[in-house]
Amino acid sequence: MPRRRVGIASGVGLHARPAALLAKSAAAQPVPVTIAKVTDGAAGEPVDAASVLGLMGLGVEHGDEVELGAADSEEADSVLDELVALLSTDLDAEPAS
């Protein structure tokens, strides 16, 4: 299973709005995606990245590192790259009008 690690840029971590945006994006992917909080260099138990409750249950805060995983497929690398780019932005910032 391909994996990528990324630091969380959202000021509030993966709570409420950022979790909902990530879950929506993960659910739209052609392959299942998991996410786990990284502590002391080791990834914890992964949860379904399309689950808002699962994401919020990780207790991920601003600056924490997470590990994304995607089911082995031709699309896995592009899926992970897209989600890494999403998590590298502040998902709690007000959208530009």
mmCIF file of N, CA and C in Angstrom:
data_model
loop_
_atom_site.group_PDB
_atom_site.id
_atom_site.type_symbol
_atom_site.label_atom_id
_atom_site.label_comp_id
_atom_site.label_asym_id
_atom_site.label_seq_id
_atom_site.Cartn_x
_atom_site.Cartn_y
_atom_site.Cartn_z
ATOM 1 N N MET A 1 0.850 -1.180 0.000
ATOM 2 C CA MET A 1 0.000 0.000 0.000
ATOM 3 C C MET A 1 0.894 1.241 0.000
ATOM 4 N N PRO A 2 0.765 2.067 -1.030
ATOM 5 C CA PRO A 2 1.534 3.322 -1.053
ATOM 6 C C PRO A 2 1.133 4.227 0.104
ATOM 7 N N ARG A 3 2.121 4.958 0.631
ATOM 8 C CA ARG A 3 1.882 5.845 1.777
ATOM 9 C C ARG A 3 2.608 7.174 1.575
ATOM 10 N N ARG A 4 2.059 8.206 2.207
ATOM 11 C CA ARG A 4 2.696 9.522 2.228
ATOM 12 C C ARG A 4 2.497 10.114 3.620
ATOM 13 N N ARG A 5 3.495 10.871 4.070
ATOM 14 C CA ARG A 5 3.374 11.599 5.340
ATOM 15 C C ARG A 5 3.326 13.090 5.052
ATOM 16 N N VAL A 6 2.548 13.799 5.876
ATOM 17 C CA VAL A 6 2.392 15.237 5.698
ATOM 18 C C VAL A 6 2.070 15.870 7.048
ATOM 19 N N GLY A 7 2.558 17.099 7.237
ATOM 20 C CA GLY A 7 2.209 17.879 8.432
ATOM 21 C C GLY A 7 0.894 18.604 8.192
ATOM 22 N N ILE A 8 0.099 18.713 9.233
ATOM 23 C CA ILE A 8 -1.214 19.357 9.124
ATOM 24 C C ILE A 8 -1.060 20.868 9.216
ATOM 25 N N ALA A 9 -1.505 21.564 8.173
ATOM 26 C CA ALA A 9 -1.358 23.017 8.111
ATOM 27 C C ALA A 9 -2.533 23.764 8.746
ATOM 28 N N SER A 10 -3.686 23.133 8.834
ATOM 29 C CA SER A 10 -4.862 23.819 9.392
ATOM 30 C C SER A 10 -4.611 24.233 10.832
ATOM 31 N N GLY A 11 -4.937 25.469 11.129
ATOM 32 C CA GLY A 11 -4.702 26.008 12.457
ATOM 33 C C GLY A 11 -5.423 25.267 13.571
ATOM 34 N N VAL A 12 -6.537 24.622 13.247
ATOM 35 C CA VAL A 12 -7.293 23.885 14.259
ATOM 36 C C VAL A 12 -7.090 22.377 14.144
ATOM 37 N N GLY A 13 -6.170 21.961 13.296
ATOM 38 C CA GLY A 13 -5.966 20.526 13.098
ATOM 39 C C GLY A 13 -7.099 19.938 12.273
ATOM 40 N N LEU A 14 -7.382 18.655 12.504
ATOM 41 C CA LEU A 14 -8.467 18.003 11.759
ATOM 42 C C LEU A 14 -9.737 17.975 12.594
ATOM 43 N N HIS A 15 -10.341 19.152 12.743
ATOM 44 C CA HIS A 15 -11.579 19.291 13.488
ATOM 45 C C HIS A 15 -12.613 19.932 12.581
ATOM 46 N N ALA A 16 -13.863 19.596 12.767
ATOM 47 C CA ALA A 16 -15.018 20.181 12.091
ATOM 48 C C ALA A 16 -14.800 20.423 10.591
ATOM 49 N N ARG A 17 -14.633 21.664 10.201
ATOM 50 C CA ARG A 17 -14.560 21.999 8.771
ATOM 51 C C ARG A 17 -13.408 21.289 8.059
ATOM 52 N N PRO A 18 -12.167 21.316 8.567
ATOM 53 C CA PRO A 18 -11.078 20.619 7.876
ATOM 54 C C PRO A 18 -11.341 19.113 7.742
ATOM 55 N N ALA A 19 -11.898 18.495 8.777
ATOM 56 C CA ALA A 19 -12.190 17.059 8.715
ATOM 57 C C ALA A 19 -13.252 16.781 7.655
ATOM 58 N N ALA A 20 -14.265 17.635 7.589
ATOM 59 C CA ALA A 20 -15.324 17.455 6.597
ATOM 60 C C ALA A 20 -14.792 17.602 5.180
ATOM 61 N N LEU A 21 -13.920 18.586 4.963
ATOM 62 C CA LEU A 21 -13.346 18.790 3.632
ATOM 63 C C LEU A 21 -12.457 17.613 3.219
ATOM 64 N N LEU A 22 -11.645 17.121 4.147
ATOM 65 C CA LEU A 22 -10.792 15.977 3.838
ATOM 66 C C LEU A 22 -11.638 14.735 3.575
ATOM 67 N N ALA A 23 -12.643 14.499 4.404
ATOM 68 C CA ALA A 23 -13.495 13.318 4.228
ATOM 69 C C ALA A 23 -14.205 13.355 2.878
ATOM 70 N N LYS A 24 -14.696 14.518 2.504
ATOM 71 C CA LYS A 24 -15.376 14.662 1.207
ATOM 72 C C LYS A 24 -14.425 14.359 0.059
ATOM 73 N N SER A 25 -13.209 14.888 0.145
ATOM 74 C CA SER A 25 -12.216 14.655 -0.906
ATOM 75 C C SER A 25 -11.795 13.186 -0.948
ATOM 76 N N ALA A 26 -11.604 12.581 0.226
ATOM 77 C CA ALA A 26 -11.204 11.164 0.277
ATOM 78 C C ALA A 26 -12.304 10.269 -0.277
ATOM 79 N N ALA A 27 -13.561 10.594 0.033
ATOM 80 C CA ALA A 27 -14.679 9.791 -0.446
ATOM 81 C C ALA A 27 -14.827 9.858 -1.966
ATOM 82 N N ALA A 28 -14.374 10.955 -2.562
ATOM 83 C CA ALA A 28 -14.494 11.133 -4.003
ATOM 84 C C ALA A 28 -13.382 10.417 -4.787
ATOM 85 N N GLN A 29 -12.415 9.865 -4.094
ATOM 86 C CA GLN A 29 -11.288 9.217 -4.762
ATOM 87 C C GLN A 29 -11.691 7.846 -5.302
ATOM 88 N N PRO A 30 -10.989 7.378 -6.342
ATOM 89 C CA PRO A 30 -11.326 6.084 -6.940
ATOM 90 C C PRO A 30 -10.834 4.879 -6.127
ATOM 91 N N VAL A 31 -10.053 5.125 -5.088
ATOM 92 C CA VAL A 31 -9.547 4.034 -4.244
ATOM 93 C C VAL A 31 -9.747 4.398 -2.775
ATOM 94 N N PRO A 32 -9.894 3.402 -1.905
ATOM 95 C CA PRO A 32 -10.023 3.684 -0.472
ATOM 96 C C PRO A 32 -8.746 4.331 0.080
ATOM 97 N N VAL A 33 -8.919 5.295 0.981
ATOM 98 C CA VAL A 33 -7.796 6.011 1.581
ATOM 99 C C VAL A 33 -7.895 5.904 3.099
ATOM 100 N N THR A 34 -6.747 5.663 3.745
ATOM 101 C CA THR A 34 -6.694 5.640 5.202
ATOM 102 C C THR A 34 -5.783 6.762 5.681
ATOM 103 N N ILE A 35 -5.927 7.104 6.958
ATOM 104 C CA ILE A 35 -5.083 8.128 7.572
ATOM 105 C C ILE A 35 -4.791 7.698 9.011
ATOM 106 N N ALA A 36 -3.558 7.951 9.431
ATOM 107 C CA ALA A 36 -3.151 7.628 10.799
ATOM 108 C C ALA A 36 -2.310 8.775 11.345
ATOM 109 N N LYS A 37 -2.440 9.045 12.631
ATOM 110 C CA LYS A 37 -1.612 10.055 13.288
ATOM 111 C C LYS A 37 -0.239 9.447 13.553
ATOM 112 N N VAL A 38 0.806 10.214 13.285
ATOM 113 C CA VAL A 38 2.175 9.765 13.524
ATOM 114 C C VAL A 38 2.639 10.337 14.866
ATOM 115 N N THR A 39 3.092 9.450 15.732
ATOM 116 C CA THR A 39 3.597 9.842 17.041
ATOM 117 C C THR A 39 4.965 9.208 17.241
ATOM 118 N N ASP A 40 5.962 10.019 17.596
ATOM 119 C CA ASP A 40 7.326 9.530 17.787
ATOM 120 C C ASP A 40 7.825 8.730 16.583
ATOM 121 N N GLY A 41 7.462 9.185 15.383
ATOM 122 C CA GLY A 41 7.934 8.573 14.156
ATOM 123 C C GLY A 41 7.172 7.343 13.702
ATOM 124 N N ALA A 42 6.224 6.877 14.491
ATOM 125 C CA ALA A 42 5.464 5.676 14.132
ATOM 126 C C ALA A 42 4.005 6.027 13.879
ATOM 127 N N ALA A 43 3.461 5.483 12.805
ATOM 128 C CA ALA A 43 2.054 5.703 12.489
ATOM 129 C C ALA A 43 1.183 4.863 13.408
ATOM 130 N N GLY A 44 0.118 5.481 13.911
ATOM 131 C CA GLY A 44 -0.839 4.780 14.756
ATOM 132 C C GLY A 44 -1.809 3.968 13.927
ATOM 133 N N GLU A 45 -2.899 3.584 14.546
ATOM 134 C CA GLU A 45 -3.939 2.787 13.887
ATOM 135 C C GLU A 45 -4.643 3.641 12.829
ATOM 136 N N PRO A 46 -4.673 3.177 11.576
ATOM 137 C CA PRO A 46 -5.319 3.968 10.525
ATOM 138 C C PRO A 46 -6.845 3.914 10.615
ATOM 139 N N VAL A 47 -7.464 5.002 10.154
ATOM 140 C CA VAL A 47 -8.919 5.075 10.046
ATOM 141 C C VAL A 47 -9.266 5.422 8.604
ATOM 142 N N ASP A 48 -10.508 5.214 8.243
ATOM 143 C CA ASP A 48 -11.012 5.558 6.914
ATOM 144 C C ASP A 48 -10.985 7.084 6.769
ATOM 145 N N ALA A 49 -10.259 7.575 5.786
ATOM 146 C CA ALA A 49 -10.136 9.021 5.598
ATOM 147 C C ALA A 49 -11.442 9.657 5.128
ATOM 148 N N ALA A 50 -12.414 8.858 4.720
ATOM 149 C CA ALA A 50 -13.708 9.390 4.294
ATOM 150 C C ALA A 50 -14.685 9.521 5.462
ATOM 151 N N SER A 51 -14.244 9.202 6.671
ATOM 152 C CA SER A 51 -15.101 9.266 7.853
ATOM 153 C C SER A 51 -14.765 10.497 8.696
ATOM 154 N N VAL A 52 -15.688 11.447 8.761
ATOM 155 C CA VAL A 52 -15.472 12.652 9.565
ATOM 156 C C VAL A 52 -15.237 12.278 11.031
ATOM 157 N N LEU A 53 -16.046 11.366 11.553
ATOM 158 C CA LEU A 53 -15.875 10.968 12.952
ATOM 159 C C LEU A 53 -14.532 10.281 13.176
ATOM 160 N N GLY A 54 -14.115 9.449 12.235
ATOM 161 C CA GLY A 54 -12.811 8.803 12.343
ATOM 162 C C GLY A 54 -11.680 9.815 12.347
ATOM 163 N N LEU A 55 -11.777 10.808 11.471
ATOM 164 C CA LEU A 55 -10.756 11.856 11.392
ATOM 165 C C LEU A 55 -10.687 12.655 12.687
ATOM 166 N N MET A 56 -11.839 13.053 13.204
ATOM 167 C CA MET A 56 -11.856 13.852 14.424
ATOM 168 C C MET A 56 -11.376 13.029 15.625
ATOM 169 N N GLY A 57 -11.626 11.738 15.591
ATOM 170 C CA GLY A 57 -11.197 10.851 16.667
ATOM 171 C C GLY A 57 -9.694 10.668 16.754
ATOM 172 N N LEU A 58 -8.976 11.011 15.686
ATOM 173 C CA LEU A 58 -7.513 10.897 15.713
ATOM 174 C C LEU A 58 -6.866 11.921 16.636
ATOM 175 N N GLY A 59 -7.557 13.026 16.894
ATOM 176 C CA GLY A 59 -7.002 14.067 17.759
ATOM 177 C C GLY A 59 -5.811 14.780 17.137
ATOM 178 N N VAL A 60 -5.859 14.974 15.824
ATOM 179 C CA VAL A 60 -4.756 15.619 15.109
ATOM 180 C C VAL A 60 -4.849 17.127 15.252
ATOM 181 N N GLU A 61 -3.742 17.734 15.659
ATOM 182 C CA GLU A 61 -3.679 19.180 15.848
ATOM 183 C C GLU A 61 -2.747 19.808 14.814
ATOM 184 N N HIS A 62 -2.783 21.145 14.755
ATOM 185 C CA HIS A 62 -1.907 21.887 13.839
ATOM 186 C C HIS A 62 -0.455 21.447 14.032
ATOM 187 N N GLY A 63 0.212 21.143 12.936
ATOM 188 C CA GLY A 63 1.625 20.770 12.982
ATOM 189 C C GLY A 63 1.868 19.281 13.184
ATOM 190 N N ASP A 64 0.839 18.524 13.605
ATOM 191 C CA ASP A 64 1.015 17.073 13.749
ATOM 192 C C ASP A 64 1.251 16.449 12.382
ATOM 193 N N GLU A 65 1.926 15.327 12.388
ATOM 194 C CA GLU A 65 2.180 14.589 11.154
ATOM 195 C C GLU A 65 1.192 13.434 11.056
ATOM 196 N N VAL A 66 0.685 13.208 9.841
ATOM 197 C CA VAL A 66 -0.196 12.074 9.585
ATOM 198 C C VAL A 66 0.372 11.261 8.432
ATOM 199 N N GLU A 67 -0.057 10.013 8.363
ATOM 200 C CA GLU A 67 0.345 9.138 7.258
ATOM 201 C C GLU A 67 -0.909 8.719 6.500
ATOM 202 N N LEU A 68 -0.920 9.025 5.221
ATOM 203 C CA LEU A 68 -2.014 8.636 4.342
ATOM 204 C C LEU A 68 -1.624 7.360 3.616
ATOM 205 N N GLY A 69 -2.585 6.495 3.410
ATOM 206 C CA GLY A 69 -2.353 5.277 2.648
ATOM 207 C C GLY A 69 -3.485 5.088 1.663
ATOM 208 N N ALA A 70 -3.170 4.521 0.498
ATOM 209 C CA ALA A 70 -4.201 4.256 -0.510
ATOM 210 C C ALA A 70 -4.026 2.832 -1.017
ATOM 211 N N ALA A 71 -5.144 2.211 -1.313
ATOM 212 C CA ALA A 71 -5.113 0.851 -1.844
ATOM 213 C C ALA A 71 -4.250 0.815 -3.100
ATOM 214 N N ASP A 72 -3.489 -0.252 -3.231
ATOM 215 C CA ASP A 72 -2.611 -0.420 -4.389
ATOM 216 C C ASP A 72 -3.405 -0.354 -5.689
ATOM 217 N N SER A 73 -3.067 0.590 -6.521
ATOM 218 C CA SER A 73 -3.701 0.722 -7.835
ATOM 219 C C SER A 73 -2.887 1.726 -8.638
ATOM 220 N N GLU A 74 -3.241 1.847 -9.898
ATOM 221 C CA GLU A 74 -2.556 2.817 -10.754
ATOM 222 C C GLU A 74 -2.797 4.251 -10.285
ATOM 223 N N GLU A 75 -3.942 4.483 -9.622
ATOM 224 C CA GLU A 75 -4.312 5.830 -9.198
ATOM 225 C C GLU A 75 -3.749 6.219 -7.838
ATOM 226 N N ALA A 76 -3.185 5.272 -7.095
ATOM 227 C CA ALA A 76 -2.804 5.518 -5.700
ATOM 228 C C ALA A 76 -1.872 6.719 -5.537
ATOM 229 N N ASP A 77 -0.836 6.806 -6.343
ATOM 230 C CA ASP A 77 0.115 7.909 -6.182
ATOM 231 C C ASP A 77 -0.532 9.264 -6.420
ATOM 232 N N SER A 78 -1.346 9.379 -7.453
ATOM 233 C CA SER A 78 -1.981 10.673 -7.729
ATOM 234 C C SER A 78 -3.018 11.009 -6.655
ATOM 235 N N VAL A 79 -3.715 10.002 -6.138
ATOM 236 C CA VAL A 79 -4.675 10.220 -5.049
ATOM 237 C C VAL A 79 -3.952 10.762 -3.827
ATOM 238 N N LEU A 80 -2.857 10.117 -3.449
ATOM 239 C CA LEU A 80 -2.109 10.557 -2.266
ATOM 240 C C LEU A 80 -1.513 11.936 -2.467
ATOM 241 N N ASP A 81 -0.988 12.206 -3.657
ATOM 242 C CA ASP A 81 -0.432 13.534 -3.931
ATOM 243 C C ASP A 81 -1.502 14.621 -3.779
ATOM 244 N N GLU A 82 -2.707 14.335 -4.266
ATOM 245 C CA GLU A 82 -3.803 15.304 -4.162
ATOM 246 C C GLU A 82 -4.176 15.566 -2.702
ATOM 247 N N LEU A 83 -4.260 14.505 -1.903
ATOM 248 C CA LEU A 83 -4.639 14.674 -0.500
ATOM 249 C C LEU A 83 -3.525 15.308 0.323
ATOM 250 N N VAL A 84 -2.272 15.029 -0.004
ATOM 251 C CA VAL A 84 -1.148 15.689 0.672
ATOM 252 C C VAL A 84 -1.207 17.192 0.395
ATOM 253 N N ALA A 85 -1.471 17.560 -0.847
ATOM 254 C CA ALA A 85 -1.575 18.981 -1.196
ATOM 255 C C ALA A 85 -2.728 19.637 -0.422
ATOM 256 N N LEU A 86 -3.839 18.933 -0.281
ATOM 257 C CA LEU A 86 -4.978 19.464 0.457
ATOM 258 C C LEU A 86 -4.616 19.696 1.919
ATOM 259 N N LEU A 87 -3.970 18.720 2.551
ATOM 260 C CA LEU A 87 -3.617 18.841 3.970
ATOM 261 C C LEU A 87 -2.494 19.848 4.210
ATOM 262 N N SER A 88 -1.786 20.212 3.169
ATOM 263 C CA SER A 88 -0.702 21.188 3.281
ATOM 264 C C SER A 88 -1.217 22.625 3.251
ATOM 265 N N THR A 89 -2.529 22.767 3.123
ATOM 266 C CA THR A 89 -3.143 24.096 3.140
ATOM 267 C C THR A 89 -3.973 24.246 4.413
ATOM 268 N N ASP A 90 -4.274 25.488 4.778
ATOM 269 C CA ASP A 90 -5.095 25.736 5.956
ATOM 270 C C ASP A 90 -6.558 25.572 5.583
ATOM 271 N N LEU A 91 -7.112 24.408 5.855
ATOM 272 C CA LEU A 91 -8.494 24.097 5.475
ATOM 273 C C LEU A 91 -9.520 24.852 6.305
ATOM 274 N N ASP A 92 -9.078 25.503 7.354
ATOM 275 C CA ASP A 92 -10.006 26.258 8.186
ATOM 276 C C ASP A 92 -10.043 27.732 7.813
ATOM 277 N N ALA A 93 -9.193 28.128 6.869
ATOM 278 C CA ALA A 93 -9.171 29.535 6.440
ATOM 279 C C ALA A 93 -10.458 29.846 5.675
ATOM 280 N N GLU A 94 -10.896 31.065 5.778
ATOM 281 C CA GLU A 94 -12.089 31.488 5.037
ATOM 282 C C GLU A 94 -11.797 31.432 3.539
ATOM 283 N N PRO A 95 -12.711 30.853 2.769
ATOM 284 C CA PRO A 95 -12.502 30.824 1.315
ATOM 285 C C PRO A 95 -12.462 32.246 0.739
ATOM 286 N N ALA A 96 -11.633 32.415 -0.270
ATOM 287 C CA ALA A 96 -11.542 33.723 -0.934
ATOM 288 C C ALA A 96 -12.858 34.011 -1.648
ATOM 289 N N SER A 97 -13.292 35.254 -1.593
ATOM 290 C CA SER A 97 -14.548 35.591 -2.262
ATOM 291 C C SER A 97 -14.316 36.272 -3.576
#
